[in-house]
Tab-separated table of C-alpha atoms (C1' of nucleotides) in Angstrom:
chain	number	residue	atom	x	y	z
A	218	MET	CA	106.964	70.780	160.354
A	219	ALA	CA	110.690	70.973	160.150
A	220	ILE	CA	110.407	70.519	156.451
A	221	ALA	CA	107.727	73.111	156.086
A	222	ARG	CA	109.857	75.462	158.119
A	223	THR	CA	112.754	75.026	155.701
A	224	VAL	CA	110.535	75.618	152.734
A	225	ASP	CA	109.074	78.734	154.248
A	226	ARG	CA	112.504	80.188	154.475
A	227	ARG	CA	112.910	79.819	150.763
A	228	LEU	CA	109.462	81.012	149.865
A	229	PHE	CA	110.672	84.188	148.245
A	230	PHE	CA	113.294	82.435	146.177
A	231	LEU	CA	110.780	79.820	145.158
A	232	PHE	CA	108.417	82.606	144.151
A	233	ASN	CA	111.090	84.322	142.152
A	234	ARG	CA	112.017	81.104	140.471
A	235	ALA	CA	108.420	80.440	139.483
A	236	HIS	CA	108.101	83.952	138.200
A	237	THR	CA	111.166	83.608	135.981
A	238	GLN	CA	109.815	80.402	134.482
A	239	LEU	CA	106.338	81.708	133.971
A	240	ALA	CA	107.560	84.932	132.400
A	241	LYS	CA	109.805	83.084	129.976
A	242	PHE	CA	107.014	80.694	129.103
A	243	ALA	CA	104.517	83.516	128.578
A	244	ASP	CA	106.962	85.496	126.460
A	245	TYR	CA	107.735	82.444	124.409
A	246	HIS	CA	104.095	81.844	123.636
A	247	LEU	CA	103.179	85.458	123.030
A	248	ALA	CA	106.133	85.758	120.696
A	249	GLY	CA	104.706	82.922	118.651
A	250	SER	CA	101.210	84.392	118.360
A	251	SER	CA	100.790	88.115	118.805
A	252	GLY	CA	104.502	88.867	118.851
A	253	VAL	CA	104.267	91.256	121.787
A	254	SER	CA	106.050	90.960	125.151
A	255	THR	CA	104.404	90.212	128.463
A	256	SER	CA	104.688	93.849	129.480
A	257	GLN	CA	103.126	95.011	126.281
A	258	ALA	CA	100.377	92.406	126.654
A	259	ALA	CA	99.551	93.877	130.054
A	260	VAL	CA	99.207	97.313	128.491
A	261	LEU	CA	96.969	96.044	125.721
A	262	THR	CA	94.788	94.243	128.235
A	263	TYR	CA	94.485	97.226	130.537
A	264	LEU	CA	93.764	99.678	127.753
A	265	GLY	CA	90.991	97.465	126.526
A	266	TYR	CA	89.183	98.319	129.725
A	267	HIS	CA	90.422	101.902	130.048
A	268	ASP	CA	91.048	103.181	126.545
A	269	GLY	CA	92.127	106.779	126.605
A	270	CYS	CA	93.326	106.792	130.197
A	271	ARG	CA	96.246	108.944	131.274
A	272	LEU	CA	99.754	107.573	131.300
A	273	SER	CA	99.914	107.511	135.077
A	274	ASP	CA	96.647	105.626	135.329
A	275	LEU	CA	98.113	103.066	132.999
A	276	ALA	CA	101.239	102.930	135.121
A	277	ASN	CA	99.124	102.367	138.179
A	278	GLY	CA	96.964	99.819	136.373
A	279	VAL	CA	99.803	97.600	135.277
A	280	GLY	CA	101.848	98.170	138.446
A	281	ARG	CA	104.868	99.966	137.107
A	282	ASN	CA	106.193	103.427	137.733
A	283	ASN	CA	105.788	106.276	135.343
A	284	SER	CA	109.217	106.152	133.834
A	285	ALA	CA	108.748	102.505	132.918
A	286	ILE	CA	105.529	103.424	131.184
A	287	THR	CA	107.094	106.215	129.192
A	288	GLY	CA	109.482	103.768	127.590
A	289	LEU	CA	106.975	101.005	127.160
A	290	VAL	CA	104.374	103.188	125.534
A	291	SER	CA	106.997	104.797	123.325
A	292	ARG	CA	108.076	101.420	121.994
A	293	MET	CA	104.447	100.409	121.476
A	294	GLU	CA	103.732	103.636	119.721
A	295	LYS	CA	106.583	102.923	117.373
A	296	LEU	CA	104.944	99.572	116.707
A	297	ARG	CA	101.630	101.361	116.028
A	298	LEU	CA	99.824	99.485	118.806
A	299	VAL	CA	98.890	102.580	120.798
A	300	SER	CA	98.932	106.326	120.359
A	301	ARG	CA	99.326	109.278	122.740
A	302	LYS	CA	96.899	112.177	122.493
A	303	LYS	CA	96.517	115.535	124.196
A	304	THR	CA	94.058	115.997	127.050
A	305	LEU	CA	92.262	119.059	128.420
A	306	ASP	CA	94.847	119.196	131.165
A	307	GLY	CA	97.992	120.144	129.311
A	308	ARG	CA	100.191	118.226	131.735
A	309	SER	CA	98.822	114.819	130.952
A	310	ARG	CA	98.499	112.720	127.881
A	311	ALA	CA	95.984	109.987	127.115
A	312	VAL	CA	96.786	106.615	125.566
A	313	TYR	CA	94.569	104.854	123.035
A	314	LEU	CA	94.706	101.504	121.367
A	315	THR	CA	95.023	101.586	117.602
A	316	ASP	CA	93.112	99.165	115.412
A	317	GLU	CA	96.127	96.966	115.357
A	318	GLY	CA	96.327	97.255	119.153
A	319	TRP	CA	92.752	96.029	119.471
A	320	ARG	CA	93.451	93.200	117.088
A	321	LEU	CA	96.486	91.949	118.976
A	322	ARG	CA	94.659	92.336	122.258
A	323	GLU	CA	92.216	89.673	121.162
A	324	ILE	CA	95.019	87.259	120.337
A	325	VAL	CA	96.681	87.982	123.634
A	326	ARG	CA	93.423	87.258	125.439
A	327	GLU	CA	93.168	83.884	123.874
A	328	ASP	CA	96.731	83.100	124.850
A	329	PHE	CA	96.154	84.023	128.452
A	330	ARG	CA	92.961	82.092	128.661
A	331	SER	CA	94.763	78.825	128.046
A	332	PHE	CA	97.820	79.985	129.927
A	333	ASN	CA	95.960	80.767	133.116
A	334	GLU	CA	94.153	77.510	132.807
A	335	LYS	CA	97.437	75.682	132.656
A	336	LEU	CA	98.576	77.490	135.777
A	337	THR	CA	95.831	75.959	137.876
A	338	ARG	CA	96.179	72.490	136.430
A	339	GLY	CA	96.733	69.936	139.173
A	340	LEU	CA	95.306	72.150	141.897
A	341	THR	CA	92.005	71.773	143.680
A	342	GLU	CA	89.593	74.637	143.779
A	343	SER	CA	90.467	75.432	147.386
A	344	GLU	CA	94.164	75.339	146.592
A	345	VAL	CA	93.607	77.851	143.836
A	346	ASP	CA	91.735	79.997	146.331
A	347	ALA	CA	94.676	79.818	148.685
A	348	VAL	CA	97.005	80.908	145.964
A	349	ILE	CA	94.828	83.854	145.058
A	350	LYS	CA	94.600	84.788	148.688
A	351	PHE	CA	98.355	84.578	149.003
A	352	LEU	CA	98.940	86.756	145.983
A	353	ASN	CA	96.493	89.389	147.109
A	354	LEU	CA	97.953	89.377	150.597
A	355	SER	CA	101.432	89.723	149.168
A	356	ILE	CA	100.364	92.801	147.287
A	357	GLU	CA	98.786	94.292	150.410
A	358	ASN	CA	101.137	93.136	153.159
A	359	VAL	CA	104.012	94.546	151.412
A	360	ALA	CA	102.434	97.688	150.074
A	361	PRO	CA	104.400	100.933	150.024
A	362	GLN	CA	105.143	101.949	153.606
A	363	ASP	CA	102.539	104.417	154.726
A	364	LYS	CA	103.433	107.557	152.906
B	196	MET	CA	82.159	80.031	140.676
B	197	ALA	CA	81.661	82.825	138.250
B	198	ILE	CA	83.872	85.000	140.389
B	199	ALA	CA	86.551	82.398	140.739
B	200	ARG	CA	86.463	81.956	136.999
B	201	THR	CA	87.109	85.607	136.446
B	202	VAL	CA	89.990	85.615	138.886
B	203	ASP	CA	91.533	82.577	137.260
B	204	ARG	CA	91.735	84.439	134.027
B	205	ARG	CA	93.818	87.087	135.676
B	206	LEU	CA	95.963	84.711	137.634
B	207	PHE	CA	99.117	85.462	135.660
B	208	PHE	CA	98.689	89.213	135.948
B	209	LEU	CA	97.972	88.864	139.621
B	210	PHE	CA	101.100	86.810	139.967
B	211	ASN	CA	103.099	89.377	138.109
B	212	ARG	CA	101.748	92.145	140.204
B	213	ALA	CA	102.597	90.370	143.403
B	214	HIS	CA	106.078	89.690	142.090
B	215	THR	CA	106.664	93.340	141.320
B	216	GLN	CA	105.596	94.370	144.812
B	217	LEU	CA	107.584	91.707	146.555
B	218	ALA	CA	110.699	92.452	144.512
B	219	LYS	CA	110.508	96.154	145.242
B	220	PHE	CA	109.932	95.441	148.897
B	221	ALA	CA	112.828	92.994	149.108
B	222	ASP	CA	115.142	95.355	147.303
B	223	TYR	CA	114.149	98.197	149.544
B	224	HIS	CA	114.943	96.187	152.657
B	225	LEU	CA	118.127	94.678	151.353
B	226	ALA	CA	119.310	98.107	150.318
B	227	GLY	CA	118.894	99.263	153.886
B	228	SER	CA	120.849	96.388	155.460
B	229	SER	CA	123.350	94.564	153.295
B	230	GLY	CA	123.111	96.992	150.399
B	231	VAL	CA	122.970	94.254	147.780
B	232	SER	CA	120.184	93.647	145.240
B	233	THR	CA	117.794	90.693	145.260
B	234	SER	CA	119.706	89.067	142.405
B	235	GLN	CA	122.979	89.447	144.234
B	236	ALA	CA	121.390	88.091	147.418
B	237	ALA	CA	120.374	84.998	145.521
B	238	VAL	CA	123.973	84.546	144.395
B	239	LEU	CA	125.314	84.956	147.905
B	240	THR	CA	122.813	82.479	149.247
B	241	TYR	CA	123.508	79.893	146.594
B	242	LEU	CA	127.268	80.180	146.854
B	243	GLY	CA	127.035	79.658	150.595
B	244	TYR	CA	125.910	76.128	149.797
B	245	HIS	CA	128.035	75.631	146.708
B	246	ASP	CA	131.130	77.752	147.121
B	247	GLY	CA	133.525	77.269	144.242
B	248	CYS	CA	130.934	75.987	141.782
B	249	ARG	CA	131.210	76.757	138.127
B	250	LEU	CA	129.469	79.759	136.606
B	251	SER	CA	126.927	77.617	134.783
B	252	ASP	CA	126.080	75.752	137.952
B	253	LEU	CA	125.429	79.051	139.597
B	254	ALA	CA	123.296	80.106	136.671
B	255	ASN	CA	121.297	76.966	136.994
B	256	GLY	CA	121.096	77.332	140.731
B	257	VAL	CA	119.615	80.788	140.695
B	258	GLY	CA	117.549	80.173	137.586
B	259	ARG	CA	119.107	82.573	135.126
B	260	ASN	CA	120.921	81.991	131.884
B	261	ASN	CA	124.659	82.172	131.552
B	262	SER	CA	124.880	85.585	130.063
B	263	ALA	CA	122.944	87.063	132.966
B	264	ILE	CA	125.383	85.439	135.334
B	265	THR	CA	128.381	86.840	133.568
B	266	GLY	CA	127.184	90.334	134.209
B	267	LEU	CA	125.947	89.702	137.693
B	268	VAL	CA	129.148	88.055	138.848
B	269	SER	CA	131.243	90.746	137.178
B	270	ARG	CA	129.434	93.439	139.125
B	271	MET	CA	129.733	91.471	142.313
B	272	GLU	CA	133.411	90.899	141.662
B	273	LYS	CA	133.866	94.629	141.330
B	274	LEU	CA	132.192	94.956	144.719
B	275	ARG	CA	134.592	92.318	146.107
B	276	LEU	CA	131.802	90.013	147.129
B	277	VAL	CA	132.938	87.090	144.988
B	278	SER	CA	135.950	86.096	142.889
B	279	ARG	CA	136.411	83.980	139.807
B	280	LYS	CA	139.206	81.347	139.788
B	281	LYS	CA	140.576	78.918	137.241
B	282	THR	CA	139.557	75.290	137.259
B	283	LEU	CA	141.214	72.162	135.955
B	284	ASP	CA	138.999	72.340	132.920
B	285	GLY	CA	140.287	75.429	131.157
B	286	ARG	CA	136.864	76.207	129.743
B	287	SER	CA	135.167	76.794	133.008
B	288	ARG	CA	135.723	79.130	135.932
B	289	ALA	CA	134.765	78.704	139.587
B	290	VAL	CA	133.164	81.359	141.768
B	291	TYR	CA	134.014	81.819	145.430
B	292	LEU	CA	132.581	84.062	148.130
B	293	THR	CA	135.076	86.513	149.565
B	294	ASP	CA	135.170	87.233	153.303
B	295	GLU	CA	132.977	90.244	152.658
B	296	GLY	CA	130.677	88.022	150.610
B	297	TRP	CA	130.273	85.648	153.537
B	298	ARG	CA	129.649	88.530	155.855
B	299	LEU	CA	126.896	90.022	153.765
B	300	ARG	CA	125.381	86.629	153.220
B	301	GLU	CA	124.654	86.409	156.921
B	302	ILE	CA	122.892	89.747	156.921
B	303	VAL	CA	120.929	88.737	153.866
B	304	ARG	CA	119.870	85.528	155.584
B	305	GLU	CA	118.487	87.451	158.506
B	306	ASP	CA	116.542	89.716	156.196
B	307	PHE	CA	114.960	86.841	154.364
B	308	ARG	CA	114.036	85.051	157.531
B	309	SER	CA	111.693	87.839	158.552
B	310	PHE	CA	110.705	88.572	155.011
B	311	ASN	CA	109.566	85.033	154.314
B	312	GLU	CA	107.769	84.982	157.592
B	313	LYS	CA	105.887	88.104	156.587
B	314	LEU	CA	104.913	86.411	153.345
B	315	THR	CA	102.988	83.706	155.078
B	316	ARG	CA	101.326	85.986	157.558
B	317	GLY	CA	97.545	85.615	157.505
B	318	LEU	CA	97.659	82.195	155.865
B	319	THR	CA	96.902	78.863	157.454
B	320	GLU	CA	99.386	76.074	157.249
B	321	SER	CA	97.437	74.269	154.562
B	322	GLU	CA	97.141	77.463	152.561
B	323	VAL	CA	100.891	77.871	152.693
B	324	ASP	CA	101.199	74.299	151.513
B	325	ALA	CA	98.900	75.076	148.592
B	326	VAL	CA	101.021	78.056	147.642
B	327	ILE	CA	104.175	76.002	147.740
B	328	LYS	CA	102.524	73.321	145.651
B	329	PHE	CA	101.408	75.933	143.157
B	330	LEU	CA	104.863	77.456	142.866
B	331	ASN	CA	106.504	74.086	142.388
B	332	LEU	CA	103.923	73.090	139.820
B	333	SER	CA	104.437	76.341	137.990
B	334	ILE	CA	108.104	75.665	137.754
B	335	GLU	CA	107.484	72.158	136.454
B	336	ASN	CA	104.351	72.566	134.335
B	337	VAL	CA	105.926	75.228	132.399
B	338	ALA	CA	109.406	73.822	132.176
B	339	PRO	CA	111.416	74.205	128.960
B	340	GLN	CA	109.611	72.249	126.267
B	341	ASP	CA	111.214	68.836	125.964
B	342	LYS	CA	114.369	69.694	124.214
C	252	DC	C1'	147.792	63.921	115.096
C	253	DT	C1'	144.263	66.893	112.776
C	254	DA	C1'	139.501	68.231	111.755
C	255	DT	C1'	135.187	68.559	113.947
C	256	DA	C1'	131.941	68.569	117.657
C	257	DT	C1'	130.802	69.872	122.156
C	258	DT	C1'	130.972	72.650	126.213
C	259	DA	C1'	131.691	76.963	129.039
C	260	DT	C1'	131.852	81.654	129.052
C	261	DT	C1'	131.542	86.123	127.256
C	262	DT	C1'	129.964	89.727	124.125
C	263	DC	C1'	126.302	92.131	121.809
C	264	DA	C1'	121.984	94.473	120.961
C	265	DC	C1'	118.203	95.594	123.046
C	266	DA	C1'	113.887	95.316	126.326
C	267	DT	C1'	112.611	96.317	130.776
C	268	DC	C1'	112.793	98.167	135.294
C	269	DT	C1'	114.064	101.552	139.175
C	270	DG	C1'	114.813	105.997	141.604
C	271	DA	C1'	116.236	110.555	141.124
C	272	DA	C1'	116.348	114.692	138.708
C	273	DA	C1'	114.700	117.702	135.029
C	274	DC	C1'	110.711	119.773	132.591
C	275	DA	C1'	106.269	121.470	131.760
C	276	DA	C1'	101.841	123.010	132.914
C	277	DT	C1'	98.046	123.799	136.098
C	278	DA	C1'	96.537	125.300	140.745
C	279	DG	C1'	96.530	128.227	144.673
C	280	DA	C1'	98.043	131.844	147.976
C	281	DG	C1'	98.353	136.525	148.695
D	280	DC	C1'	98.252	138.920	138.496
D	281	DT	C1'	102.617	136.766	140.183
D	282	DC	C1'	105.216	133.538	142.890
D	283	DT	C1'	105.211	128.958	144.629
D	284	DA	C1'	103.464	124.322	145.143
D	285	DT	C1'	101.740	120.419	143.029
D	286	DT	C1'	101.080	117.244	139.421
D	287	DG	C1'	102.173	114.572	135.112
D	288	DT	C1'	105.615	113.108	132.086
D	289	DT	C1'	110.111	112.434	130.455
D	290	DT	C1'	115.049	111.963	130.799
D	291	DC	C1'	119.067	109.884	132.820
D	292	DA	C1'	122.242	106.464	134.701
D	293	DG	C1'	122.560	102.056	135.698
D	294	DA	C1'	121.032	97.138	137.080
D	295	DT	C1'	119.027	93.184	135.287
D	296	DG	C1'	117.326	89.990	131.928
D	297	DT	C1'	117.005	87.545	127.165
D	298	DG	C1'	118.530	85.167	122.928
D	299	DA	C1'	121.925	84.904	119.433
D	300	DA	C1'	126.514	85.010	117.999
D	301	DA	C1'	131.452	85.044	119.083
D	302	DT	C1'	135.338	82.967	121.733
D	303	DA	C1'	138.015	79.653	123.870
D	304	DA	C1'	139.244	75.192	125.285
D	305	DT	C1'	138.485	70.243	125.729
D	306	DA	C1'	136.899	65.932	123.611
D	307	DT	C1'	136.467	62.808	119.888
D	308	DA	C1'	136.374	60.666	115.383
D	309	DG	C1'	139.186	58.965	111.799
DNA sequence: CTATATTATTTCACATCTGAAACAATAGAG
DNA sequence: CTCTATTGTTTCAGATGTGAAATAATATAG
């Protein structure tokens, strides 16, 4: 109890620490296969399901704000992984995967398959469920005020 | 089963998503109280336990590489939260909290107390244990190769 | 003691993120 | 139709992170 208490107090730091490690690990592996970053991999993955979506939908989909997406997509466009195109509504622009984008997406998928598997190694099914519950709750509990 | 399977495949993205939300939330709250960032809060916290440690110990303690710490400590020094001092070994430098650093650390501690509590809201004790196990495993499983 | 290796920190180039402000274009009120 | 509000994207300044290379100082081999 006392121990659990102590650990609870550090939960956020523990979470951060784990995130740092996982991100480095993921980037290391992606660098060796597809050569893209974790952020770019998220874009490739999302676009596979929503090719041609607007920039802000992409932002929403990968959980970043619009200005982050502007830069990310610009760098990926330079790498010829995606392309921006006009839409009917002149304010927005749509993003599409290029052939190369689709190709790398497949490689990325393979990477994450084994990566995610490794993440649950050593955990029982109900422990994995608890983790997933925790992550989902974190996202909700702490959602943007009301607004 | 099939559902769990699907979720497993997205575990890393889910994790990332939760991290983004939590980090924004933490930064938002810290900004309103102590005014420091999450990274700076980690430094304040660590130094409270290891005041006067070397820069690389601090880097190790908060889980960042040395070059990140150089910048972080420099900015914090400019804010008068910490100060660098010479050590016996001329290669290294020690970092100390200033009075203001100690003061803010207390505020930060209070913030994290309620924040961490909020993180476990809605979870049973065994679910929290599973989460902690998962985080610790993530840090280990995925540790720097062998090297 | 000198040449070389190791260790600690910093610098550099650059990716990524954030919030706030600037722009651009459509929508809506009168 | 025109003025104003809203919406979508980009720009800007600045914090944070990474790995690689540069510096600086101690340690060690011969």
